[in-house]
Coordinates of C-alpha atoms in Angstrom, one line a residue:
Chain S
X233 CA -9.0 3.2 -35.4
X234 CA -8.4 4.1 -31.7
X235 CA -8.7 0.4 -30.3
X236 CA -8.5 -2.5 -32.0
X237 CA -8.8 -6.0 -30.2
X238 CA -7.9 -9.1 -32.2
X239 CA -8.3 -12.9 -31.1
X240 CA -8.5 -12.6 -27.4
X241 CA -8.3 -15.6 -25.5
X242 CA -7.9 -16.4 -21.8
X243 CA -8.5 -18.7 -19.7
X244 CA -8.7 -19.7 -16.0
X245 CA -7.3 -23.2 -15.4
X246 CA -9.1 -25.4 -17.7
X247 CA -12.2 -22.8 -17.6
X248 CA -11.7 -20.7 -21.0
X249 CA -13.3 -17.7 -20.3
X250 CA -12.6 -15.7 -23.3
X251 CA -12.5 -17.5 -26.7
X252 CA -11.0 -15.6 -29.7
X253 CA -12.4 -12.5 -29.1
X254 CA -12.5 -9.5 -31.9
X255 CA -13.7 -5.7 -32.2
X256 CA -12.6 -2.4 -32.6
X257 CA -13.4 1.3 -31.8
X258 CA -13.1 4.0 -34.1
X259 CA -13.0 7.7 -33.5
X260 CA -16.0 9.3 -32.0
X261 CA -18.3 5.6 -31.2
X262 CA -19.6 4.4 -28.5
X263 CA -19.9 0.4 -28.0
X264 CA -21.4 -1.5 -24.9
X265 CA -20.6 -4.7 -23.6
X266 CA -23.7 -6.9 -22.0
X267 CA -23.4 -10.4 -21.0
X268 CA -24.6 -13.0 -18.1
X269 CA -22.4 -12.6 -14.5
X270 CA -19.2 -14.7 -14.9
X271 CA -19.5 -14.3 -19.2
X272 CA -15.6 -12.4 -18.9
X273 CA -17.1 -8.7 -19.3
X274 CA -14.5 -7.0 -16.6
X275 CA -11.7 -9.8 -17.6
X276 CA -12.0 -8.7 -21.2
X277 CA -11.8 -5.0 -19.9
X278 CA -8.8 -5.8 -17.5
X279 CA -6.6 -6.9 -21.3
X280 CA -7.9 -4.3 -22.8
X281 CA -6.5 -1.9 -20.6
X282 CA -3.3 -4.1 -19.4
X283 CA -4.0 -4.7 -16.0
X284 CA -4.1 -8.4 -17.3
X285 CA -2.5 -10.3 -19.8
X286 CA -4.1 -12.7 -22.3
X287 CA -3.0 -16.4 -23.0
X288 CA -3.0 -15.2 -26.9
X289 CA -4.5 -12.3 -29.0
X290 CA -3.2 -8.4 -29.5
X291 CA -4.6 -4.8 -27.9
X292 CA -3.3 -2.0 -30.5
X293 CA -4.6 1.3 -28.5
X294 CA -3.6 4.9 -30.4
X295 CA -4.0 7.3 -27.8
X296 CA -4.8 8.0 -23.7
X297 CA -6.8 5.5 -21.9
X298 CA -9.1 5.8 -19.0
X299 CA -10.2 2.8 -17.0
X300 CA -13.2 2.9 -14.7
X301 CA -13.0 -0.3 -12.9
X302 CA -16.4 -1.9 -12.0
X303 CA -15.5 -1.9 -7.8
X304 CA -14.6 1.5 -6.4
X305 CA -10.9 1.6 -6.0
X306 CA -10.0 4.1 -4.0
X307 CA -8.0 4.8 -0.6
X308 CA -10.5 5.1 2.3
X309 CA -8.9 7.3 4.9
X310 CA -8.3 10.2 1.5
X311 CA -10.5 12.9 0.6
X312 CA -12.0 13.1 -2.9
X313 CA -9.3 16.6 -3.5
X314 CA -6.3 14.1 -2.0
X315 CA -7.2 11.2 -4.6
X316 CA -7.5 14.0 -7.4
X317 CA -4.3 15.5 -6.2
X318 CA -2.9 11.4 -5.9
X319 CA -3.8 10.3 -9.3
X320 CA -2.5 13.9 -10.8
X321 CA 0.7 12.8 -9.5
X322 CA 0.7 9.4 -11.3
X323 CA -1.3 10.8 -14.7
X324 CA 1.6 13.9 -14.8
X325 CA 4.3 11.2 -16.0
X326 CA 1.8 10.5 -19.0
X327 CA 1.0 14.4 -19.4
X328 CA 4.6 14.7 -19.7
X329 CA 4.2 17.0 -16.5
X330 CA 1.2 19.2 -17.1
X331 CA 1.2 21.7 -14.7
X332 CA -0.7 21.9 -11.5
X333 CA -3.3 24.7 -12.8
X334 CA -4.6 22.6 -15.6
X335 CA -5.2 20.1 -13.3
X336 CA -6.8 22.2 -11.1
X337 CA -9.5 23.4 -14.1
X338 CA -10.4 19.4 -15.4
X339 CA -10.6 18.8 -11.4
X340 CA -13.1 21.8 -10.6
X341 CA -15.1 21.1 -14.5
X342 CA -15.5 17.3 -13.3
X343 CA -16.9 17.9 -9.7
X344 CA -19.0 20.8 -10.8
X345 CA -20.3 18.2 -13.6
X346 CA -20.9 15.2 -11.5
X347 CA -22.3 18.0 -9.0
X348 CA -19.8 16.4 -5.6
X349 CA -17.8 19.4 -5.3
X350 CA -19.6 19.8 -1.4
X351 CA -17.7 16.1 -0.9
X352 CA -14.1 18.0 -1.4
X353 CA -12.7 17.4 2.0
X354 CA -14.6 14.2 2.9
X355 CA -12.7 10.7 3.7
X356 CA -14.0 8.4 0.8
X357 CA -14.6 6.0 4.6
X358 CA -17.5 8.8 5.0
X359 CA -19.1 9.1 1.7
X360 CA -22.2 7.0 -0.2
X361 CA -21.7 3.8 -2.3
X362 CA -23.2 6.8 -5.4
X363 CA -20.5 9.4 -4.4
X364 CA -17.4 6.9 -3.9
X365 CA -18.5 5.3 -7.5
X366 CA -18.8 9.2 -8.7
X367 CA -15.2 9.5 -7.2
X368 CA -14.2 6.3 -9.2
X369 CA -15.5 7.1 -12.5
X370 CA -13.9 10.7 -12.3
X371 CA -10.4 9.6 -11.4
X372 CA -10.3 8.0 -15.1
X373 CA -11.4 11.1 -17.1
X374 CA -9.2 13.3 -15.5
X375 CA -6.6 13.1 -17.4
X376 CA -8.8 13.8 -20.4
X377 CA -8.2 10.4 -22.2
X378 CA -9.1 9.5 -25.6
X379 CA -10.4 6.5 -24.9
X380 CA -12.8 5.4 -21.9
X381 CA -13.1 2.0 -21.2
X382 CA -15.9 1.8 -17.8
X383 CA -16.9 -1.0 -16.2
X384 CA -20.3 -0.5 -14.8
X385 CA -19.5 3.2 -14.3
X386 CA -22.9 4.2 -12.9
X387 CA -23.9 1.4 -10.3
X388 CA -25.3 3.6 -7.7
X389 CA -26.0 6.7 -9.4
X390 CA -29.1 8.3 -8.7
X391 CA -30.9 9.6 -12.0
X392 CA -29.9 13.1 -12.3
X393 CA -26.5 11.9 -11.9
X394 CA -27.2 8.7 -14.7
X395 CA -28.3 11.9 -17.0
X396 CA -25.0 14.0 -16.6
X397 CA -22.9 11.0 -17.1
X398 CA -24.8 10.0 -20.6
X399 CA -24.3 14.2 -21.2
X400 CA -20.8 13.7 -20.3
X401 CA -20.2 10.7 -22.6
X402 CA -22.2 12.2 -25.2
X403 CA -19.9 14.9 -25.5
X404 CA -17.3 13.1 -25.0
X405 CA -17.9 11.2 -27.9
X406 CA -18.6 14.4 -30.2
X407 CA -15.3 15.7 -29.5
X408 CA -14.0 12.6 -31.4
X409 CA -13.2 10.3 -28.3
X410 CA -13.9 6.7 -28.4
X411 CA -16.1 4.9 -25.5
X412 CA -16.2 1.1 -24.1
X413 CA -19.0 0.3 -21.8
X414 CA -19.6 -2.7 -19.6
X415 CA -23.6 -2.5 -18.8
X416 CA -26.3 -4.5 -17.1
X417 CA -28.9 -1.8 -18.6
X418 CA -30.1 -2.9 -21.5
X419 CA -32.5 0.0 -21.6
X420 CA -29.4 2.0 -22.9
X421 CA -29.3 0.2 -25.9
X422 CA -30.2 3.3 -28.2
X423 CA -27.5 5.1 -26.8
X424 CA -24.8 2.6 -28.1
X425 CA -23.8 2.2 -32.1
X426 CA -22.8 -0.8 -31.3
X427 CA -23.9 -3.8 -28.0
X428 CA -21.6 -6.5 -28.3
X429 CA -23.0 -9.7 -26.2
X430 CA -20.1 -12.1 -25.1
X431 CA -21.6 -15.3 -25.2
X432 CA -19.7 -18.3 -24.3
X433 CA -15.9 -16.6 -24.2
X434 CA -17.2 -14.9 -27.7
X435 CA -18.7 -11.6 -28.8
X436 CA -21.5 -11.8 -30.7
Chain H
X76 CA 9.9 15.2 -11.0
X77 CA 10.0 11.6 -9.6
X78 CA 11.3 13.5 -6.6
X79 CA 8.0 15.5 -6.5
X80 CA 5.8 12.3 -6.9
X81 CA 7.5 10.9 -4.2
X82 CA 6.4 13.6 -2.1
X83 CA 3.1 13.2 -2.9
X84 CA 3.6 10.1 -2.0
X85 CA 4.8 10.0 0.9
X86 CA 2.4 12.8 2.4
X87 CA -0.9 11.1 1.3
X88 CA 0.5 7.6 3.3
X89 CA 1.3 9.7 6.4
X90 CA -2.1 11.1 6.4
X91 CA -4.0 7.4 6.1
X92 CA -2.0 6.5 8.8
X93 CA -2.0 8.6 11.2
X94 CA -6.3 9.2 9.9
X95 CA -6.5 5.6 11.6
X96 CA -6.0 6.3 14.9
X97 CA -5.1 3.2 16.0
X98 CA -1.9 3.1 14.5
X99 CA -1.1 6.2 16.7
X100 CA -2.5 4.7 19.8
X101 CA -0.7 1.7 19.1
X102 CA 2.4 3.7 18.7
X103 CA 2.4 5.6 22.3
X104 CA 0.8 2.1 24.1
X105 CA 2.7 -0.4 23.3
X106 CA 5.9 0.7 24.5
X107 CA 4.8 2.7 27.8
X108 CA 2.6 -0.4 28.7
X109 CA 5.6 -2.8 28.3
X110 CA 8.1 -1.1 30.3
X111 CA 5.6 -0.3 33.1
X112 CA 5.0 -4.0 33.0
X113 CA 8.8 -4.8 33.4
X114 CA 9.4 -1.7 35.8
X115 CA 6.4 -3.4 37.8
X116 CA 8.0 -6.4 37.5
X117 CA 11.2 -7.2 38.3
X118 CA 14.2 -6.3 40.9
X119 CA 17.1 -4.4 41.2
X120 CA 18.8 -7.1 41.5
X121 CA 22.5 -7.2 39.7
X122 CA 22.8 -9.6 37.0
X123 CA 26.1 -10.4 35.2
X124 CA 26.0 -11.3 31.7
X125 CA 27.7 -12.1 28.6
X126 CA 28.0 -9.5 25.8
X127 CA 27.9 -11.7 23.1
X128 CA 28.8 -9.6 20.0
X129 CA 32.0 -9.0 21.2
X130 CA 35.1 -11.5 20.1
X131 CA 36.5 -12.4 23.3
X132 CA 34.3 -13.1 26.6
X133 CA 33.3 -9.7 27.7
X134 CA 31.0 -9.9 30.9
X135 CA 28.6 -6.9 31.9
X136 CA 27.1 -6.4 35.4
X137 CA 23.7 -4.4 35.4
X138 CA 20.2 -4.6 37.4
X139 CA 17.7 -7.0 36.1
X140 CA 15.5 -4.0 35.6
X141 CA 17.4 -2.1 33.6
X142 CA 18.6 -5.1 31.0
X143 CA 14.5 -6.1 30.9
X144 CA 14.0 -2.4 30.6
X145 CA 16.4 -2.4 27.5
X146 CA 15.3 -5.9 25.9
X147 CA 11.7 -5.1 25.9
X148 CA 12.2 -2.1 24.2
X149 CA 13.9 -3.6 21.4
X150 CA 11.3 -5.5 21.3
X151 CA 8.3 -3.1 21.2
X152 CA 10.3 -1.0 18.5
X153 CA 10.9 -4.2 16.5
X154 CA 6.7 -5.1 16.4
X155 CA 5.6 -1.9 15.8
X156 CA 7.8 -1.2 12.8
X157 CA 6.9 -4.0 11.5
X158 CA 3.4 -3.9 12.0
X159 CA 3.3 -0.4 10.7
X160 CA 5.4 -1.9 7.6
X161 CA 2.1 -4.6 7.1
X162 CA 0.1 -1.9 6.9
X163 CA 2.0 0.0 4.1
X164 CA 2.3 -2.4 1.6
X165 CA -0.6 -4.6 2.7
X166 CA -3.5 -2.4 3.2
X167 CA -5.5 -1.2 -0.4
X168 CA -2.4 -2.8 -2.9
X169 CA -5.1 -2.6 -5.0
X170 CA -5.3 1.3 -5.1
X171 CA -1.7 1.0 -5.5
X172 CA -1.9 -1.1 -8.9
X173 CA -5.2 1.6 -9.7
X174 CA -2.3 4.4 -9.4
X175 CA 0.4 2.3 -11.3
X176 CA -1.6 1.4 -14.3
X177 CA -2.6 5.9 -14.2
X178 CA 1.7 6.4 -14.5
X179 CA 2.9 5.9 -11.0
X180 CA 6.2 4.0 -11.0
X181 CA 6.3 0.9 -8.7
X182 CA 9.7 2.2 -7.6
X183 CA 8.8 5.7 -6.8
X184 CA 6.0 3.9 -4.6
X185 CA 8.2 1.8 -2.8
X186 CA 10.5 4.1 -2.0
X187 CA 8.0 6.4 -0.7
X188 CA 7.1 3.3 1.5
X189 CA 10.6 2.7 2.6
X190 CA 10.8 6.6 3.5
X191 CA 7.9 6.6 6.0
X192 CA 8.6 3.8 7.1
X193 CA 12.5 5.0 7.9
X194 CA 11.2 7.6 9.3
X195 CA 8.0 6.4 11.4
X196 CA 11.0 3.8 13.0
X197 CA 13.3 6.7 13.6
X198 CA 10.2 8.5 16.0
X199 CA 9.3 5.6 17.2
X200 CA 12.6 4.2 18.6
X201 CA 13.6 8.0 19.7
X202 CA 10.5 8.3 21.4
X203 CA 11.3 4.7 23.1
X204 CA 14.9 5.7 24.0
X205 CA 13.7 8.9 25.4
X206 CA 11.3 7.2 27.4
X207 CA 14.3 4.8 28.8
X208 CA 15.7 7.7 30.7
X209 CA 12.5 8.1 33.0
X210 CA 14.0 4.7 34.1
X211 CA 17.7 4.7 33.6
X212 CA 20.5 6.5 32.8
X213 CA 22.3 4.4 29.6
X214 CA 26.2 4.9 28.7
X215 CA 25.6 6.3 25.3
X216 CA 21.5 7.4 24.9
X217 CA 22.2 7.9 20.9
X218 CA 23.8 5.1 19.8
X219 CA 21.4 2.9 21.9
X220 CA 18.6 4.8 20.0
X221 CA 20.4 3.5 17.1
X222 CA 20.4 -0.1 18.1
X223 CA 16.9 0.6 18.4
X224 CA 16.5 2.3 15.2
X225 CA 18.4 -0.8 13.8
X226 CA 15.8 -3.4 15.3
X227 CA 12.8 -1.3 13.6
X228 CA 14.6 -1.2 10.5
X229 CA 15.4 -5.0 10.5
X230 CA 11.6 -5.8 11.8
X231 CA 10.2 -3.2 9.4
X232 CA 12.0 -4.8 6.5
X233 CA 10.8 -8.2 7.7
X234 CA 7.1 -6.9 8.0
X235 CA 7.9 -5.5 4.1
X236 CA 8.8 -8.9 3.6
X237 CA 5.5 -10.7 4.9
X238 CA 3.2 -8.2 3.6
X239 CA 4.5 -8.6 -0.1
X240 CA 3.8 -12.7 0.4
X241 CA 0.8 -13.0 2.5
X242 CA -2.6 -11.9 1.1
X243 CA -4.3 -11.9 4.2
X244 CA -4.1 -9.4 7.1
X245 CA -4.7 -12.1 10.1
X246 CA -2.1 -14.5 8.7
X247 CA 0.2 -11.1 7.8
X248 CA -0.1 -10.4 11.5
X249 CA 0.2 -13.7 13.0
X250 CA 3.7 -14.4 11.1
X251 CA 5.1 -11.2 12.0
X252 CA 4.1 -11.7 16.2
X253 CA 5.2 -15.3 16.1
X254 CA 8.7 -14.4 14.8
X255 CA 8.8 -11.0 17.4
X256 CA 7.5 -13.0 20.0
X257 CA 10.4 -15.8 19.6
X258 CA 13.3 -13.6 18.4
X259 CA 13.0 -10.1 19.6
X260 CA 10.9 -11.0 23.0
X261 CA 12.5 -14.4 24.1
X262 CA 15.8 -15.4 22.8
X263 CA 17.3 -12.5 22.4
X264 CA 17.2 -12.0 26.0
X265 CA 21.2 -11.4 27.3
X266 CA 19.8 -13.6 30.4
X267 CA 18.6 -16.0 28.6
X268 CA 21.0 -16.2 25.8
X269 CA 24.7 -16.8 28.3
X270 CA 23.1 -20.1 29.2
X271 CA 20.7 -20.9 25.9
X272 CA 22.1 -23.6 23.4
X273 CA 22.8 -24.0 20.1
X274 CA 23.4 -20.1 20.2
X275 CA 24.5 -19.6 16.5
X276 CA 20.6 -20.3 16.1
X277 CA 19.8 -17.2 17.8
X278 CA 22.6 -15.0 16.2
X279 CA 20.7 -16.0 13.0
X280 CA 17.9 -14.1 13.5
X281 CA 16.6 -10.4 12.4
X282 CA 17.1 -8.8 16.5
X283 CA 20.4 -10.2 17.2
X284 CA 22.7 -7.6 15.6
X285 CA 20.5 -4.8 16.8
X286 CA 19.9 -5.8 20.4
X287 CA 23.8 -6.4 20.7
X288 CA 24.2 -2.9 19.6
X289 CA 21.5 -1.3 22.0
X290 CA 23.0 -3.5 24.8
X291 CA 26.4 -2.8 24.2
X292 CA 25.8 1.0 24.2
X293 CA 23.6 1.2 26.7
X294 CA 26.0 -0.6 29.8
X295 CA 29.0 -0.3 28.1
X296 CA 31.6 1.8 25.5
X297 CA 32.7 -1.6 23.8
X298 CA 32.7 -1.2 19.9
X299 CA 29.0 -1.3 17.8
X300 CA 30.4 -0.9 14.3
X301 CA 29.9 -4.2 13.4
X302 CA 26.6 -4.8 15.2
X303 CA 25.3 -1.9 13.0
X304 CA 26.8 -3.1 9.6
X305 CA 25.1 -6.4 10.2
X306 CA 21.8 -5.4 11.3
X307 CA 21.7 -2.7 8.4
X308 CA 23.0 -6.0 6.0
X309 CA 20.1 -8.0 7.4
X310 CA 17.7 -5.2 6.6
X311 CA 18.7 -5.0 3.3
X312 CA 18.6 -8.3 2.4
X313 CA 15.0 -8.2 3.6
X314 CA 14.3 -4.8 1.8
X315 CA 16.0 -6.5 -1.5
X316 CA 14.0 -9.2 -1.6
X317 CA 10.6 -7.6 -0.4
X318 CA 11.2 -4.7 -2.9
X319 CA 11.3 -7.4 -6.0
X320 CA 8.5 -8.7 -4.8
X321 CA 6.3 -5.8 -4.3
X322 CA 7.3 -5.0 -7.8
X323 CA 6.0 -8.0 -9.6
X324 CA 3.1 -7.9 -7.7
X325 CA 2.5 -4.2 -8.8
X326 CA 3.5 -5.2 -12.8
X327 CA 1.6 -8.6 -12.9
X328 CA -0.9 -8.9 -15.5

């Protein structure tokens, strides 16, 4: 099992916004996450990944992470090679300090994938709500993680771009990784083994 | 390695800063428009006054100009450093927390912080020293650029300080200019301060040490060594505290 989420449960004041929530990944699967605006989607995802903590409940992970948070996070006055160049920095003490020419390759494979390489110099202030959310979503696969965990990752894609990031996560997800998706889609259903709708602080 | 993050660091702030341009402007207006306003201003007039850091009661004599000159330019290096210091750890913390969650160390992030800012102060307060001698010629130029690196450090620390509490950018702003305003651009005044009251309420605060170390290098060769220790004491008090802060708000879950 590469995640494994046991009896999550937070709450906001007296508002209990998660209630005892349960699932797991396994190697190679692909689960989505649907649910009303304000059901605790991006809280759930924010424990899972330990950029919040739960009132009770346990998050076992067994390997790399990458988080795609659902609101472009990203430093306006830096070029998309700066931010790749940034986060290298910060993903390297993971890595265990993998050198700069590997990180060069994932860089150069990702914007040739997500077809932005032209954007390479531009501020992130210049680019389009698509590219910047294009920017966001690569900065957590570049460290080739073993688990994704995205939060909305294609809000502003434009088709072709919706196609190579299904491509991408298909692949992903034959070479054995594990995939968590928040989605408003439910057209994608068929793509998913499993949709989990949280319902009332629970997944059902 | 952390040495080589930190350098990473350190260059990507630089270049956000200086990509908004009106940090620079900021930079290169402020001052020049302050001491043309006092050159403008005032006379040459000679105006005793007491050097207060000093034990026993040491009186100066220099023009009214020239002590304006001085004051206000501990001032404008004590509101841009801490502006500038707002802006570090205020401006996208939540692109900071992004890269801290990837691996970055809240520490190795702070201190490239407290490196450009350290080093943003030191331009900024030689550039303001330098631009002194357009109007006077002080007794020692480097330690008064000292004292004037000291009151950057001491408002840059404070600004650290504000931007680690305050959420907001207005309210950020309007603590740090209400306090620069008071300390650094009223009572810290050597005019004002021989006849003010209550005067161990003024010594209190961030500019004193500093502006008693520019002022006492600048029209005099009276002893700074304990001007700087305090003022690098009150920085680091602010630094310590600001630091913990910063790094709880970078670990919170």
């Amino acid at each position: 099992m590469m995640l494994r989420v046991e009896n999550i449960a937070k709450s906001f004041g007296r508002k209990a916004v998660l209630n005892g929530v349960s699932f797991h990944l396994a190697e190679g699967s692909m689960s989505g996450i649907v649910g009303e605006n304000g059901s605790g989607k991006s809280t759930l995802l924010k424990i899972v990944v330990g950029a919040m903590k739960a009132d009770s409940g346990r998050v076992a992970v067994a390997g790399c992470l990458g988080y795609c948070p659902q609101e472009a996070q990203l430093f306006s006055q830096l070029t998309v090679l700066e931010h790749f160049q940034y986060f290298a920095a910060a993903y390297s003490r993971l890595a265990g300090g993998k050198g700069n020419h590997k990180w060069e390759i994932t860089r150069n494979q990702l914007l040739e994938h997500f077809q932005f390489g032209q954007y390479g110099r531009h501020l992130v202030a210049h680019l389009s709500g698509g590219t910047r959310q294009k920017l966001n979503l690569c900065l957590a696969l570049f460290h080739r993680p073993q688990i994704l965990v995205l939060d909305e990752p294609y809000n502003g894609f434009d088709w072709e771009t919706y196609l190579r990031f299904w491509e991408y996560a298909r692949q992903f997800q034959a070479e054995g990784g594990a995939i968590l998706v928040v989605t408003h889609l439910i057209t994608d259903k068929h793509r998913f083994g499993h949709i989990y709708n949280l319902k009332n602080g629970m997944l059902q | 390695m952390t040495v080589g993050r930190i350098g990473v660091s350190v260059s990507m702030m630089l270049r956000m800063m200086f990509r908004r341009r009106i940090i620079p402007i900021l930079l290169l207006v402020i001052p020049t428009v302050f001491l043309l306003a006092v050159y403008a201003t005032t006379s040459e007039r000679m105006m005793p006054f007491r050097l207060a850091s000093v034990d026993e009661a040491v009186f100066l004599e220099a023009s009214e100009r020239n002590i304006s000159l001085l004051f206000l330019a501990v001032a404008s290096v004590g509101f841009l450093s801490s502006f500038l210091a707002l802006n570090l750890i205020q401006r996208e913390s939540a692109v900071d927390r992004r890269l801290v969650l990837c691996g970055f160390h809240p520490v190795a992030l702070l201190l490239s912080k407290l490196a450009v800012l350290a080093g943003c102060t030191a331009l900024i307060a030689l550039y303001v020293g330098l631009s002194l001698l357009a109007f006077f010629t002080p007794e020692r130029l480097f330690l008064m650029i000292l004292g004037l690196f000291l009151a950057g450090l001491a408002y840059g620390s404070y600004g650290l300080l504000v931007g680690s509490l305050i959420r907001g950018e207005l309210e950020g702003v309007l603590l740090i200019v209400l306090l620069a305003n008071i300390d650094a651009g009223w009572l810290q005044n050597p005019l004002f301060y021989a006849e003010a009251e209550n005067q161990f309420i003024i010594r209190c605060l961030p500019a004193y040490f500093p502006s008693q170390a520019a002022i006492a290098a600048a029209f005099s060769d009276h002893p700074i060594g304990t001007s700087v220790l305090a003022s690098g004491l009150y920085a680091l008090a602010f630094l310590a505290i600001a630091g913990t802060l910063y790094f709880i708000k970078m670990r919170r879950k």
